[in-house]
Amino acid sequence: MSNDGLIALAIDDAGPALSGLANELLLACYGPRFTVSIHTLLESGKGEQKEGFDIVVHDGSTGDAKSMGLMSGGERTWVEACLTRAIALYLATHTGRRYSTLFCDEADGALDPDRKRMFMAMKREVLRLGGYEREYFVSQTPELTAMADVVIDLDAMKAQAAEEVLVAG
């Protein structure tokens, strides 16, 4: 069996659990609109089954299903965030390793204001489900930083340091 075959088997094995975790996060924080499924067998142009990889997103509002790559930026951001966190949750429960901290860098950019608040709810749900202690996230959105438990404001720290230099000088 080739490396590709082993990878496909590993994805086949983890796929249902990853989809389930991602769908749980999507439902808890975004509502019933989107669900995902992971496919490792794809149909070729000739109608034959071949190994591959695709994440199909089912839209409960329209009844459509499409590859995640065909979604709009904001919708894709949301689904990608849930999938990424589903992978973290899966690894936390299946590897025997415990992690206490998550990191996220400006992943909320393409979301509208309402979705940004839902995004924060999803982050809190992941912390709860995974037993994580904290998540450090970078955001340029004041509404989101206001929802954080603690804020590290680098601009304020820089201004304070400059002021201390002036006072000392």
mmCIF file of C-alpha atoms in Angstrom:
data_model
loop_
_atom_site.group_PDB
_atom_site.id
_atom_site.type_symbol
_atom_site.label_atom_id
_atom_site.label_comp_id
_atom_site.label_asym_id
_atom_site.label_seq_id
_atom_site.Cartn_x
_atom_site.Cartn_y
_atom_site.Cartn_z
ATOM 1 C CA MET A 1 0.000 0.000 0.000
ATOM 2 C CA SER A 2 1.364 3.430 -0.917
ATOM 3 C CA ASN A 3 1.717 6.420 1.411
ATOM 4 C CA ASP A 4 -1.263 7.980 -0.354
ATOM 5 C CA GLY A 5 -3.303 4.874 0.406
ATOM 6 C CA LEU A 6 -2.372 5.025 4.095
ATOM 7 C CA ILE A 7 -3.263 8.702 4.249
ATOM 8 C CA ALA A 8 -6.617 8.008 2.597
ATOM 9 C CA LEU A 9 -7.318 5.247 5.135
ATOM 10 C CA ALA A 10 -6.443 7.565 8.028
ATOM 11 C CA ILE A 11 -8.748 10.253 6.641
ATOM 12 C CA ASP A 12 -11.472 7.653 6.056
ATOM 13 C CA ASP A 13 -11.109 6.572 9.671
ATOM 14 C CA ALA A 14 -11.130 10.105 11.124
ATOM 15 C CA GLY A 15 -13.591 11.625 8.640
ATOM 16 C CA PRO A 16 -16.856 10.752 10.383
ATOM 17 C CA ALA A 17 -15.561 11.949 13.766
ATOM 18 C CA LEU A 18 -14.180 15.173 12.256
ATOM 19 C CA SER A 19 -17.424 15.819 10.384
ATOM 20 C CA GLY A 20 -19.403 15.123 13.547
ATOM 21 C CA LEU A 21 -17.328 17.530 15.641
ATOM 22 C CA ALA A 22 -17.443 20.241 12.959
ATOM 23 C CA ASN A 23 -21.202 19.809 12.589
ATOM 24 C CA GLU A 24 -21.648 19.990 16.361
ATOM 25 C CA LEU A 25 -19.769 23.313 16.399
ATOM 26 C CA LEU A 26 -21.654 24.630 13.377
ATOM 27 C CA LEU A 27 -24.994 23.756 14.942
ATOM 28 C CA ALA A 28 -24.157 25.088 18.407
ATOM 29 C CA CYS A 29 -22.876 28.428 17.185
ATOM 30 C CA TYR A 30 -24.217 29.046 13.693
ATOM 31 C CA GLY A 31 -27.489 27.160 13.716
ATOM 32 C CA PRO A 32 -28.698 24.447 11.344
ATOM 33 C CA ARG A 33 -27.736 26.176 8.107
ATOM 34 C CA PHE A 34 -24.503 24.321 7.278
ATOM 35 C CA THR A 35 -23.309 20.759 7.729
ATOM 36 C CA VAL A 36 -20.165 19.202 6.300
ATOM 37 C CA SER A 37 -19.147 15.789 5.061
ATOM 38 C CA ILE A 38 -15.665 14.599 4.164
ATOM 39 C CA HIS A 39 -15.313 12.538 0.984
ATOM 40 C CA THR A 40 -12.271 10.433 0.108
ATOM 41 C CA LEU A 41 -13.832 8.692 -2.886
ATOM 42 C CA LEU A 42 -14.687 11.020 -5.740
ATOM 43 C CA GLU A 43 -16.339 10.400 -9.061
ATOM 44 C CA SER A 44 -14.075 10.815 -12.081
ATOM 45 C CA GLY A 45 -15.193 12.373 -15.352
ATOM 46 C CA LYS A 46 -15.853 8.825 -16.579
ATOM 47 C CA GLY A 47 -18.180 8.124 -13.659
ATOM 48 C CA GLU A 48 -15.679 5.858 -11.893
ATOM 49 C CA GLN A 49 -14.744 6.064 -8.212
ATOM 50 C CA LYS A 50 -11.219 7.280 -7.473
ATOM 51 C CA GLU A 51 -9.309 8.258 -4.347
ATOM 52 C CA GLY A 52 -9.378 11.961 -3.655
ATOM 53 C CA PHE A 53 -10.392 14.460 -1.032
ATOM 54 C CA ASP A 54 -13.229 16.937 -0.829
ATOM 55 C CA ILE A 55 -15.169 18.640 1.914
ATOM 56 C CA VAL A 56 -18.775 19.027 0.853
ATOM 57 C CA VAL A 57 -20.901 21.655 2.573
ATOM 58 C CA HIS A 58 -24.649 21.124 2.707
ATOM 59 C CA ASP A 59 -26.698 24.323 2.954
ATOM 60 C CA GLY A 60 -29.886 23.745 4.931
ATOM 61 C CA SER A 61 -31.400 27.019 3.679
ATOM 62 C CA THR A 62 -31.126 26.256 -0.024
ATOM 63 C CA GLY A 63 -30.828 22.474 -0.017
ATOM 64 C CA ASP A 64 -27.658 22.766 -2.110
ATOM 65 C CA ALA A 65 -24.419 20.874 -1.525
ATOM 66 C CA LYS A 66 -21.094 22.083 -2.893
ATOM 67 C CA SER A 67 -17.383 21.770 -2.397
ATOM 68 C CA MET A 68 -16.102 24.059 0.338
ATOM 69 C CA GLY A 69 -13.785 25.696 -2.209
ATOM 70 C CA LEU A 70 -16.831 27.095 -4.044
ATOM 71 C CA MET A 71 -18.271 28.924 -1.034
ATOM 72 C CA SER A 72 -18.184 32.687 -0.495
ATOM 73 C CA GLY A 73 -15.368 34.095 1.650
ATOM 74 C CA GLY A 74 -17.413 34.654 4.805
ATOM 75 C CA GLU A 75 -19.173 31.298 4.629
ATOM 76 C CA ARG A 76 -15.924 29.473 3.902
ATOM 77 C CA THR A 77 -14.176 31.250 6.804
ATOM 78 C CA TRP A 78 -16.854 30.015 9.164
ATOM 79 C CA VAL A 79 -16.758 26.404 7.964
ATOM 80 C CA GLU A 80 -12.932 26.348 7.877
ATOM 81 C CA ALA A 81 -12.806 27.647 11.454
ATOM 82 C CA CYS A 82 -15.156 24.897 12.628
ATOM 83 C CA LEU A 83 -13.171 22.232 10.749
ATOM 84 C CA THR A 84 -9.852 23.486 12.132
ATOM 85 C CA ARG A 85 -11.215 23.383 15.652
ATOM 86 C CA ALA A 86 -12.778 19.972 15.014
ATOM 87 C CA ILE A 87 -9.303 18.706 14.095
ATOM 88 C CA ALA A 88 -7.900 20.175 17.329
ATOM 89 C CA LEU A 89 -10.684 18.513 19.327
ATOM 90 C CA TYR A 90 -10.160 15.204 17.524
ATOM 91 C CA LEU A 91 -6.417 15.255 18.175
ATOM 92 C CA ALA A 92 -6.983 16.175 21.821
ATOM 93 C CA THR A 93 -9.145 13.089 22.318
ATOM 94 C CA HIS A 94 -7.337 10.585 20.073
ATOM 95 C CA THR A 95 -3.608 11.205 20.588
ATOM 96 C CA GLY A 96 -3.299 11.021 24.356
ATOM 97 C CA ARG A 97 -1.745 14.482 24.381
ATOM 98 C CA ARG A 98 -3.361 17.330 26.259
ATOM 99 C CA TYR A 99 -3.032 20.891 25.124
ATOM 100 C CA SER A 100 -4.127 23.790 27.274
ATOM 101 C CA THR A 101 -3.905 26.625 24.755
ATOM 102 C CA LEU A 102 -5.202 27.382 21.259
ATOM 103 C CA PHE A 103 -4.009 30.146 18.926
ATOM 104 C CA CYS A 104 -5.849 32.009 16.165
ATOM 105 C CA ASP A 105 -4.648 34.905 14.003
ATOM 106 C CA GLU A 106 -7.229 37.271 12.470
ATOM 107 C CA ALA A 107 -9.568 34.545 11.231
ATOM 108 C CA ASP A 108 -12.654 36.763 11.630
ATOM 109 C CA GLY A 109 -11.819 39.234 8.845
ATOM 110 C CA ALA A 110 -14.309 38.035 6.205
ATOM 111 C CA LEU A 111 -17.226 37.726 8.636
ATOM 112 C CA ASP A 112 -20.021 40.271 9.037
ATOM 113 C CA PRO A 113 -20.612 41.729 12.548
ATOM 114 C CA ASP A 114 -23.319 39.201 13.516
ATOM 115 C CA ARG A 115 -21.197 36.268 12.361
ATOM 116 C CA LYS A 116 -18.213 37.639 14.299
ATOM 117 C CA ARG A 117 -20.210 37.356 17.525
ATOM 118 C CA MET A 118 -21.186 33.794 16.579
ATOM 119 C CA PHE A 119 -17.507 33.146 15.869
ATOM 120 C CA MET A 120 -16.675 34.069 19.475
ATOM 121 C CA ALA A 121 -19.417 31.742 20.722
ATOM 122 C CA MET A 122 -17.848 28.950 18.670
ATOM 123 C CA LYS A 123 -14.436 29.695 20.210
ATOM 124 C CA ARG A 124 -15.906 29.381 23.706
ATOM 125 C CA GLU A 125 -17.643 26.119 22.773
ATOM 126 C CA VAL A 126 -14.328 24.674 21.561
ATOM 127 C CA LEU A 127 -12.650 25.670 24.826
ATOM 128 C CA ARG A 128 -15.433 23.909 26.713
ATOM 129 C CA LEU A 129 -15.512 20.746 24.576
ATOM 130 C CA GLY A 130 -11.733 20.343 24.482
ATOM 131 C CA GLY A 131 -11.057 21.261 28.094
ATOM 132 C CA TYR A 132 -8.690 24.004 26.966
ATOM 133 C CA GLU A 133 -7.708 26.713 29.443
ATOM 134 C CA ARG A 134 -7.392 29.583 26.993
ATOM 135 C CA GLU A 135 -7.141 30.757 23.410
ATOM 136 C CA TYR A 136 -4.942 33.590 22.264
ATOM 137 C CA PHE A 137 -6.508 35.243 19.250
ATOM 138 C CA VAL A 138 -5.523 38.257 17.200
ATOM 139 C CA SER A 139 -8.330 40.479 15.957
ATOM 140 C CA GLN A 140 -8.680 43.994 14.601
ATOM 141 C CA THR A 141 -12.379 43.984 15.521
ATOM 142 C CA PRO A 142 -13.120 46.053 18.660
ATOM 143 C CA GLU A 143 -16.401 44.196 19.290
ATOM 144 C CA LEU A 144 -14.528 40.893 19.483
ATOM 145 C CA THR A 145 -11.698 42.138 21.643
ATOM 146 C CA ALA A 146 -14.351 43.556 23.989
ATOM 147 C CA MET A 147 -15.720 39.997 24.350
ATOM 148 C CA ALA A 148 -12.319 38.598 25.359
ATOM 149 C CA ASP A 149 -11.632 37.678 28.971
ATOM 150 C CA VAL A 150 -8.275 39.496 28.829
ATOM 151 C CA VAL A 151 -6.862 41.861 26.197
ATOM 152 C CA ILE A 152 -3.183 42.326 25.405
ATOM 153 C CA ASP A 153 -3.138 45.688 23.633
ATOM 154 C CA LEU A 154 0.260 46.098 21.977
ATOM 155 C CA ASP A 155 -0.474 49.679 20.881
ATOM 156 C CA ALA A 156 -1.296 50.662 24.463
ATOM 157 C CA MET A 157 1.838 48.903 25.721
ATOM 158 C CA LYS A 158 3.950 50.722 23.144
ATOM 159 C CA ALA A 159 2.420 54.079 24.105
ATOM 160 C CA GLN A 160 2.982 53.365 27.801
ATOM 161 C CA ALA A 161 6.618 52.421 27.168
ATOM 162 C CA ALA A 162 7.157 55.614 25.159
ATOM 163 C CA GLU A 163 5.588 57.660 27.959
ATOM 164 C CA GLU A 164 7.840 55.989 30.540
ATOM 165 C CA VAL A 165 10.885 56.853 28.433
ATOM 166 C CA LEU A 166 9.779 60.496 28.272
ATOM 167 C CA VAL A 167 9.184 60.663 32.039
ATOM 168 C CA ALA A 168 12.522 58.984 32.788
ATOM 169 C CA GLY A 169 14.400 61.131 30.300
#
